[in-house]
Coordinates of C-alpha atoms and ligand atoms in Angstrom, one line a residue:
M272 CA 104.1 59.3 112.1
V273 CA 101.0 59.1 114.3
G274 CA 98.5 62.0 113.6
E275 CA 96.0 63.7 115.9
P276 CA 93.2 61.3 116.8
K277 CA 90.0 62.0 114.9
Y278 CA 88.1 62.5 118.1
S279 CA 90.9 64.2 120.0
E280 CA 88.5 65.9 122.5
L281 CA 87.2 62.5 123.6
D282 CA 90.6 60.9 123.3
K283 CA 91.8 63.1 126.1
L284 CA 89.1 61.7 128.3
S285 CA 89.6 58.0 127.4
G286 CA 90.7 57.2 130.9
E287 CA 87.5 58.7 132.3
I288 CA 85.4 56.9 129.7
A289 CA 87.1 53.6 130.5
R290 CA 86.0 53.9 134.2
C291 CA 82.4 53.3 133.2
G292 CA 81.7 49.7 134.3
R293 CA 78.4 49.5 132.4
C294 CA 76.4 48.7 135.6
G295 CA 73.4 50.8 134.5
F296 CA 72.8 52.3 138.0
C297 CA 72.5 55.7 136.3
Q298 CA 69.3 54.6 134.5
S299 CA 67.1 55.2 137.6
V300 CA 68.2 58.8 138.0
C301 CA 68.5 60.0 134.4
P302 CA 65.5 62.3 133.6
V303 CA 66.0 61.7 129.9
Y304 CA 66.3 57.9 130.2
Q305 CA 63.2 57.8 132.4
V306 CA 61.2 59.3 129.6
T307 CA 62.8 57.7 126.5
A308 CA 64.0 54.3 127.9
H309 CA 66.6 54.4 125.2
E310 CA 70.3 53.6 125.9
E311 CA 71.2 56.7 123.8
G312 CA 69.6 58.8 126.6
V313 CA 71.6 57.5 129.6
A314 CA 75.2 57.9 130.8
R315 CA 76.1 54.2 130.1
G316 CA 75.1 54.5 126.5
R317 CA 76.8 57.9 126.0
N318 CA 80.0 56.6 127.5
M319 CA 79.9 53.4 125.3
F320 CA 79.3 55.6 122.3
A321 CA 82.3 57.8 123.1
K322 CA 84.4 54.6 123.4
E323 CA 83.2 53.3 120.0
L324 CA 84.1 56.7 118.4
I325 CA 87.6 56.7 119.8
E326 CA 88.2 53.1 118.7
G327 CA 86.9 54.0 115.2
H328 CA 84.0 51.6 115.1
V329 CA 81.5 54.3 114.4
A330 CA 81.5 57.9 113.0
I331 CA 79.6 60.8 114.4
S332 CA 76.6 61.7 112.2
V333 CA 73.1 63.2 112.3
K334 CA 71.7 59.8 113.1
N335 CA 73.6 59.3 116.3
E336 CA 74.2 62.9 117.5
G337 CA 71.5 62.4 120.2
F338 CA 74.0 60.5 122.3
F339 CA 75.7 63.8 123.0
K340 CA 72.9 66.3 122.4
E341 CA 70.0 64.8 124.3
C342 CA 71.6 65.4 127.7
L343 CA 70.6 67.9 130.3
L344 CA 74.1 68.0 131.9
C345 CA 72.3 67.7 135.2
R346 CA 74.9 65.4 136.8
A347 CA 72.4 63.1 138.4
C348 CA 74.3 60.2 136.9
V349 CA 77.7 61.5 138.2
E350 CA 76.2 61.7 141.7
I351 CA 74.9 58.2 141.8
C352 CA 77.7 56.5 140.0
F353 CA 80.1 54.5 142.3
S354 CA 83.0 55.6 140.1
A355 CA 81.7 59.1 139.8
V356 CA 82.3 59.0 136.0
K357 CA 82.1 62.5 134.7
T358 CA 79.6 61.8 132.0
D359 CA 78.7 65.5 131.6
E360 CA 82.3 66.3 130.8
I361 CA 82.4 63.4 128.3
V362 CA 79.2 64.7 126.7
L363 CA 80.6 68.2 126.4
A364 CA 83.8 66.9 124.8
G365 CA 81.6 64.9 122.3
R366 CA 79.7 68.1 121.4
R367 CA 83.0 70.0 120.8
A368 CA 84.2 67.2 118.6
S369 CA 80.9 67.1 116.7
N370 CA 81.0 70.9 116.1
R371 CA 84.6 70.7 114.8
I372 CA 83.9 67.7 112.5
R373 CA 80.3 68.4 111.3
G374 CA 80.3 72.2 111.7
V375 CA 77.5 74.2 113.3
S376 CA 74.5 75.9 111.7
S377 CA 74.7 79.5 110.6
L378 CA 71.9 80.3 113.1
H379 CA 73.9 78.9 116.0
R380 CA 77.1 80.6 114.8
Y381 CA 75.2 83.9 114.7
V382 CA 73.8 83.5 118.2
L383 CA 77.0 82.3 119.8
N384 CA 79.6 84.5 118.0
Y385 CA 77.6 87.7 117.4
L386 CA 74.7 88.0 119.8
L387 CA 75.9 86.3 123.0
T388 CA 79.1 88.2 123.1
D389 CA 77.4 91.6 123.3
H390 CA 74.5 92.0 125.7
G391 CA 73.3 95.2 124.0
R392 CA 73.1 93.4 120.6
L393 CA 71.4 90.4 122.3
G394 CA 68.8 92.7 123.9
R395 CA 68.0 94.4 120.6
A396 CA 67.6 91.0 118.9
I397 CA 65.3 89.7 121.6
R398 CA 63.3 93.0 121.5
L399 CA 63.0 92.7 117.8
A400 CA 61.8 89.1 118.0
S401 CA 59.3 90.1 120.7
F402 CA 58.1 93.1 118.6
G403 CA 57.6 90.7 115.6
R404 CA 55.5 88.5 117.8
T405 CA 53.2 91.2 119.2
A406 CA 52.9 92.9 115.8
G407 CA 51.4 89.7 114.4
A408 CA 54.3 88.9 112.1
V409 CA 54.8 85.6 113.9
R410 CA 51.2 84.6 113.7
L411 CA 51.2 85.4 110.0
A412 CA 54.4 83.4 109.5
Q413 CA 52.8 80.5 111.4
A414 CA 49.6 80.7 109.3
L415 CA 51.7 80.6 106.2
D416 CA 53.7 77.7 107.7
I417 CA 56.9 79.6 107.2
F418 CA 58.2 78.1 110.5
G419 CA 56.7 74.7 109.8
W420 CA 60.2 73.3 109.4
Y421 CA 61.1 74.4 112.9
G422 CA 57.9 72.9 114.4
G423 CA 57.8 72.6 118.2
K424 CA 61.1 74.3 118.6
F425 CA 59.7 77.5 117.3
R426 CA 56.5 77.2 119.4
R427 CA 58.5 76.8 122.6
A428 CA 60.7 79.8 121.9
D429 CA 57.6 81.8 121.0
E430 CA 56.0 80.8 124.3
F431 CA 59.0 82.1 126.3
L432 CA 59.0 85.3 124.3
G433 CA 55.4 85.8 125.2
Q434 CA 56.4 86.1 128.8
M435 CA 59.0 88.8 128.3
P436 CA 58.7 92.0 130.4
R437 CA 58.1 95.4 128.9
R438 CA 61.5 96.6 130.1
F439 CA 64.7 94.7 130.7
L440 CA 66.4 95.0 134.1
R441 CA 69.2 97.2 132.7
E442 CA 66.6 99.6 131.2
R443 CA 64.9 99.8 134.5
L444 CA 68.1 100.4 136.4
K445 CA 69.0 103.4 134.3
K446 CA 66.4 105.3 136.3
R447 CA 67.9 104.3 139.7
R448 CA 69.9 107.2 141.1
R449 CA 72.6 105.3 143.1
S450 CA 73.5 102.6 140.6
A451 CA 76.8 103.0 138.9
I452 CA 76.7 101.2 135.6
G453 CA 80.0 99.5 134.8
T454 CA 81.9 101.0 137.7
T455 CA 84.8 98.9 139.0
A456 CA 86.0 101.4 141.6
K457 CA 88.0 100.1 144.7
A458 CA 85.5 98.4 147.0
T459 CA 84.6 99.7 150.4
L460 CA 84.2 97.3 153.2
R461 CA 80.6 96.6 152.3
E462 CA 80.7 97.0 148.5
A463 CA 79.1 94.3 146.4
F464 CA 79.2 93.9 142.6
F465 CA 76.0 92.7 141.1
F466 CA 76.5 90.4 138.1
I467 CA 73.3 90.5 135.9
G468 CA 72.6 87.2 134.2
C469 CA 70.9 87.1 130.9
G470 CA 67.8 85.4 132.3
T471 CA 67.4 88.0 135.1
N472 CA 68.0 90.9 132.7
F473 CA 65.7 89.8 129.8
M474 CA 63.0 87.7 131.6
F475 CA 62.8 88.5 135.3
P476 CA 63.9 92.2 136.0
E477 CA 61.8 92.1 139.3
V478 CA 64.2 89.4 140.6
G479 CA 67.2 91.6 139.9
E480 CA 65.5 94.5 141.7
S481 CA 64.8 92.3 144.6
T482 CA 68.5 91.2 144.8
I483 CA 69.6 94.9 144.8
N484 CA 67.1 95.8 147.4
F485 CA 68.0 92.9 149.6
L486 CA 71.8 93.6 149.3
Q487 CA 71.2 97.3 150.1
K488 CA 68.9 96.4 153.0
I489 CA 71.6 94.3 154.7
G490 CA 74.2 97.1 154.3
Y491 CA 75.9 96.7 150.9
E492 CA 76.7 99.5 148.5
V493 CA 75.7 97.8 145.2
T494 CA 77.6 98.4 142.0
I495 CA 75.8 97.2 138.9
L496 CA 78.2 95.5 136.5
A497 CA 78.2 96.0 132.7
N498 CA 79.1 92.3 132.5
S499 CA 78.9 90.0 129.5
C500 CA 77.0 86.7 129.5
C501 CA 78.8 84.2 131.8
G502 CA 79.4 81.9 128.9
L503 CA 77.5 78.9 130.1
P504 CA 75.1 78.6 127.1
A505 CA 78.2 78.6 124.8
H506 CA 79.9 76.0 127.0
A507 CA 76.9 73.7 126.9
H508 CA 76.9 74.0 123.1
G509 CA 80.6 73.1 122.9
A510 CA 81.7 76.6 121.6
A511 CA 85.0 76.8 123.5
D512 CA 86.2 80.0 121.7
T513 CA 83.1 81.9 122.6
V514 CA 83.4 80.8 126.3
E515 CA 87.0 82.1 126.4
R516 CA 86.0 85.5 124.9
L517 CA 83.2 85.9 127.4
A518 CA 85.1 84.7 130.4
E519 CA 88.0 87.0 129.5
A520 CA 85.7 90.0 129.2
N521 CA 84.2 89.3 132.6
I522 CA 87.6 88.7 134.2
R523 CA 89.0 92.0 132.7
L524 CA 86.0 93.9 134.0
L525 CA 86.3 92.6 137.5
S526 CA 89.9 92.1 138.2
E527 CA 90.6 95.7 139.2
S528 CA 88.0 95.6 142.0
E529 CA 87.6 93.8 145.3
G530 CA 84.5 92.6 147.2
P531 CA 81.9 89.9 146.5
I532 CA 80.5 89.4 143.0
V533 CA 76.9 88.5 143.6
T534 CA 74.4 87.0 141.2
D535 CA 70.9 85.7 141.6
C536 CA 71.4 83.1 138.8
S537 CA 72.7 79.8 140.2
S538 CA 73.8 78.8 136.7
C539 CA 75.9 81.9 136.3
A540 CA 77.4 81.6 139.8
S541 CA 78.3 77.9 139.3
F542 CA 79.9 78.6 135.9
M543 CA 81.9 81.6 137.0
K544 CA 83.2 79.6 140.0
R545 CA 84.6 77.2 137.4
Y546 CA 86.3 79.7 135.1
P547 CA 89.9 78.7 136.2
E548 CA 89.2 75.0 135.5
I549 CA 87.4 75.7 132.2
L550 CA 90.0 78.1 130.9
S551 CA 92.8 75.8 131.9
A552 CA 91.2 72.9 130.0
G553 CA 91.0 75.1 127.0
G554 CA 94.7 75.8 127.1
A555 CA 94.6 79.4 128.4
G556 CA 97.8 81.0 129.7
G557 CA 99.1 81.6 133.3
S558 CA 98.2 85.2 133.9
L559 CA 94.6 84.8 132.7
I560 CA 94.2 81.7 135.0
E561 CA 95.6 83.6 138.0
R562 CA 93.1 86.4 137.4
A563 CA 90.3 83.9 136.9
Q564 CA 91.2 82.3 140.2
A565 CA 91.1 85.6 142.0
M566 CA 87.8 86.5 140.4
S567 CA 86.0 83.2 140.8
G568 CA 86.9 83.1 144.5
R569 CA 84.8 86.2 144.9
V570 CA 81.6 84.9 143.2
R571 CA 78.6 84.4 145.5
D572 CA 75.3 82.9 144.6
V573 CA 72.8 85.2 146.4
T574 CA 71.6 82.0 148.2
E575 CA 74.9 82.0 150.2
I576 CA 74.2 85.5 151.4
L577 CA 70.5 84.8 152.2
S578 CA 71.4 81.8 154.2
A579 CA 73.9 83.6 156.5
S580 CA 72.0 83.4 159.8
S581 CA 73.3 86.8 161.0
L582 CA 71.3 88.5 158.3
A583 CA 67.9 87.1 159.3
P584 CA 66.9 89.9 161.8
T585 CA 67.1 92.5 159.1
M586 CA 64.4 90.8 157.1
E587 CA 60.9 92.0 157.5
P588 CA 58.0 89.7 158.3
A589 CA 56.6 88.1 155.2
G590 CA 53.0 88.7 156.1
E591 CA 50.6 85.8 156.3
A592 CA 52.2 82.3 156.5
L593 CA 52.9 81.0 153.0
R594 CA 53.3 77.4 152.1
V595 CA 56.5 77.3 150.1
T596 CA 58.4 74.4 148.5
F597 CA 61.8 74.6 146.8
H598 CA 63.0 73.3 143.4
D599 CA 66.8 72.7 143.3
P600 CA 68.4 74.0 140.1
C601 CA 71.1 71.5 139.1
H602 CA 73.6 74.3 139.2
L603 CA 72.7 75.1 142.8
S604 CA 72.5 71.5 144.2
R605 CA 75.0 69.4 142.2
H606 CA 77.3 72.0 140.9
Q607 CA 77.6 74.3 144.0
K608 CA 76.3 72.0 146.8
L609 CA 74.1 74.8 148.1
S610 CA 70.8 72.8 148.6
Q611 CA 71.0 73.1 152.4
A612 CA 71.8 76.8 152.2
A613 CA 68.6 77.4 150.2
R614 CA 66.6 75.6 152.8
E615 CA 68.3 77.4 155.7
A616 CA 67.4 80.7 153.9
L617 CA 63.8 79.7 153.7
R618 CA 63.6 78.6 157.3
L619 CA 65.0 81.9 158.4
L620 CA 62.2 83.8 156.7
P621 CA 59.4 84.7 159.0
G622 CA 55.9 83.8 158.0
I623 CA 56.9 80.9 155.7
E624 CA 56.0 77.3 156.1
F625 CA 58.5 75.2 154.2
I626 CA 57.3 72.0 152.6
E627 CA 59.9 69.6 151.0
M628 CA 58.5 68.3 147.8
K629 CA 59.3 64.8 146.4
E630 CA 62.4 64.7 144.1
A631 CA 63.2 68.4 144.7
D632 CA 66.5 68.0 142.9
W633 CA 65.1 66.2 139.8
C634 CA 65.9 68.3 136.8
C635 CA 63.0 70.4 135.5
G636 CA 64.0 69.7 131.9
G637 CA 64.9 73.3 131.1
A638 CA 68.7 73.0 130.8
G639 CA 69.1 76.3 128.9
A640 CA 68.5 75.7 125.2
F641 CA 67.5 72.1 125.7
S642 CA 63.9 73.1 126.3
V643 CA 63.8 74.8 122.8
E644 CA 66.0 72.2 121.0
Y645 CA 64.0 69.2 122.4
P646 CA 60.6 70.7 123.2
D647 CA 58.6 67.4 123.5
L648 CA 61.2 65.7 125.6
S649 CA 61.7 68.7 127.8
L650 CA 57.9 68.9 128.4
Q651 CA 57.7 65.2 129.3
I652 CA 60.5 65.6 131.8
L653 CA 58.8 68.7 133.2
E654 CA 55.5 66.8 133.8
R655 CA 57.0 64.8 136.6
K656 CA 58.3 68.0 138.3
V657 CA 54.9 69.8 138.0
R658 CA 53.2 66.7 139.5
N659 CA 55.5 66.8 142.5
I660 CA 55.0 70.5 143.0
E661 CA 51.2 70.2 142.9
E662 CA 51.3 67.2 145.3
S663 CA 53.3 69.2 147.8
G664 CA 50.3 71.5 148.5
A665 CA 52.6 74.5 148.4
R666 CA 51.3 77.9 147.1
I667 CA 54.7 79.0 146.0
V668 CA 57.6 77.1 144.4
A669 CA 60.8 79.0 145.0
T670 CA 64.0 78.4 143.1
T671 CA 67.2 80.3 142.2
C672 CA 67.7 80.0 138.5
P673 CA 65.8 82.1 135.9
A674 CA 65.9 79.3 133.3
C675 CA 64.2 77.0 135.9
M676 CA 61.7 79.7 136.6
M677 CA 60.8 79.9 132.9
Q678 CA 60.4 76.2 132.7
L679 CA 58.4 75.8 135.9
Q680 CA 56.1 78.7 134.9
S681 CA 55.5 77.0 131.5
G682 CA 54.7 73.6 133.2
L683 CA 52.3 75.2 135.7
R684 CA 50.6 77.1 132.9
Q685 CA 50.1 74.0 130.9
S686 CA 48.8 72.0 133.9
G687 CA 46.3 74.8 134.7
A688 CA 47.7 75.4 138.2
A689 CA 49.0 78.8 137.4
A690 CA 45.6 79.9 135.8
R691 CA 43.8 78.7 138.9
R692 CA 46.3 80.7 141.0
L693 CA 47.2 77.5 142.9
V694 CA 51.0 77.8 142.6
Q695 CA 53.2 80.7 141.8
V696 CA 56.9 80.6 140.8
K697 CA 59.2 82.9 142.8
H698 CA 62.9 83.4 143.1
L699 CA 64.1 82.8 146.7
V700 CA 65.3 86.4 146.9
E701 CA 61.8 87.7 146.1
L702 CA 60.6 86.1 149.3
A703 CA 63.2 87.9 151.3
R704 CA 62.0 91.2 149.9
D705 CA 58.3 90.6 150.5
Ligands
LIG1070 S1 78.1 55.9 134.3 FE1 78.5 55.0 136.3 S2 76.5 54.3 137.0 FE2 76.4 54.6 134.8 S3 76.8 52.6 133.8 FE3 78.8 53.7 133.9 S4 79.7 53.1 135.9 FE4 77.5 52.5 136.0
LIG1071 S1 73.8 64.4 132.9 FE1 71.6 64.1 133.4 S2 70.6 63.9 131.4 FE2 72.8 63.6 131.0 S3 73.2 61.4 131.1 FE3 73.5 62.2 133.2 S4 71.6 62.0 134.3 FE4 71.1 61.8 132.1

């Protein structure tokens, strides 16, 4: 009797893997390969490794896990590939196989299964970590080298924690009179449901407030959702069970309502639009898929609303002309195909001079947890982006993903441009408000 293949997750994609013709065209666009020049860091190498695993020539181990882990999932390789080989999907299948065979660390298990599935718990954990930082516990631990084993990873996480606001968006919104937390009442003609992504909630509450103000200004009644994380971080980690739990919770919350579900995080928007496909691939049943389809069809990246030309006259003049460039998050450009929509939105804003930077859609190296997991590589990828921003001569770099905002701010701080007030990072929706 023939048993289940050892790498069953990859085996299901063997047809896709076989379509890679090893031409190497993907080398020129892969941000990881451009820094490392290692075959392990490019689509061709990853696909060949997957083939070797399926055929039993190698086994997955700590020595070769980089083939799957050191990938930004940016899809630049998919876009340039003549065969459009879905290397990002192959990498994700490899991560799922690795988790099943080699297991995951207790820290990852705790974050994915316990914190990510409850935004209240996640908020308390982040607040606690931040408190430890400001109370000096972290500096003491560093001095004693308690975190020495974690090296650059810890320093990068600490840097991001240092930028955390005093109050999260959900805390700020409790004070707003007209916001109905968690309401899923029947929508009126102009009702919009605001999905708060983790990045907006914990790092950029002012972006969330700008989104609400903008939606109200153009005539929407805004209902604030008590939503869960969209599940993208768990998906990128290969934690399919957690993804299903989070997606189900969000689908349950929203399936009784009607009207657009708006988010200012392009990563959340692109991922929720893919719920039906992702849940189907995980083997979910019919009624959940139907509800996922109904829900995902209502998801709107705020960029889509900003770019609707009929909305332009409601915007107020932005004051003195600002030189603005735009960084395309991978989840806006390659996953949602909304690059042009973002540029249309910028061109509609009065008082803004839009400047296209070189390689605007080159990944910034953030890619969620990648920036913490691979701090040195992430910063090397970021250098190229920062150089292009500075060379554009813009005073503001706008974007639409909080994770990109964190990464860009970090790069501009390190280059000194932020300190010299040369370039600021803003979400696109903040420019509409100003
Ligand atoms: S992934 Fe596509 S571009 Fe890269 S080597 Fe394979 S066939 Fe060529
Ligand atoms: S998804 Fe991005 S980082 Fe990963 S192999 Fe393709 S181009 Fe390289």
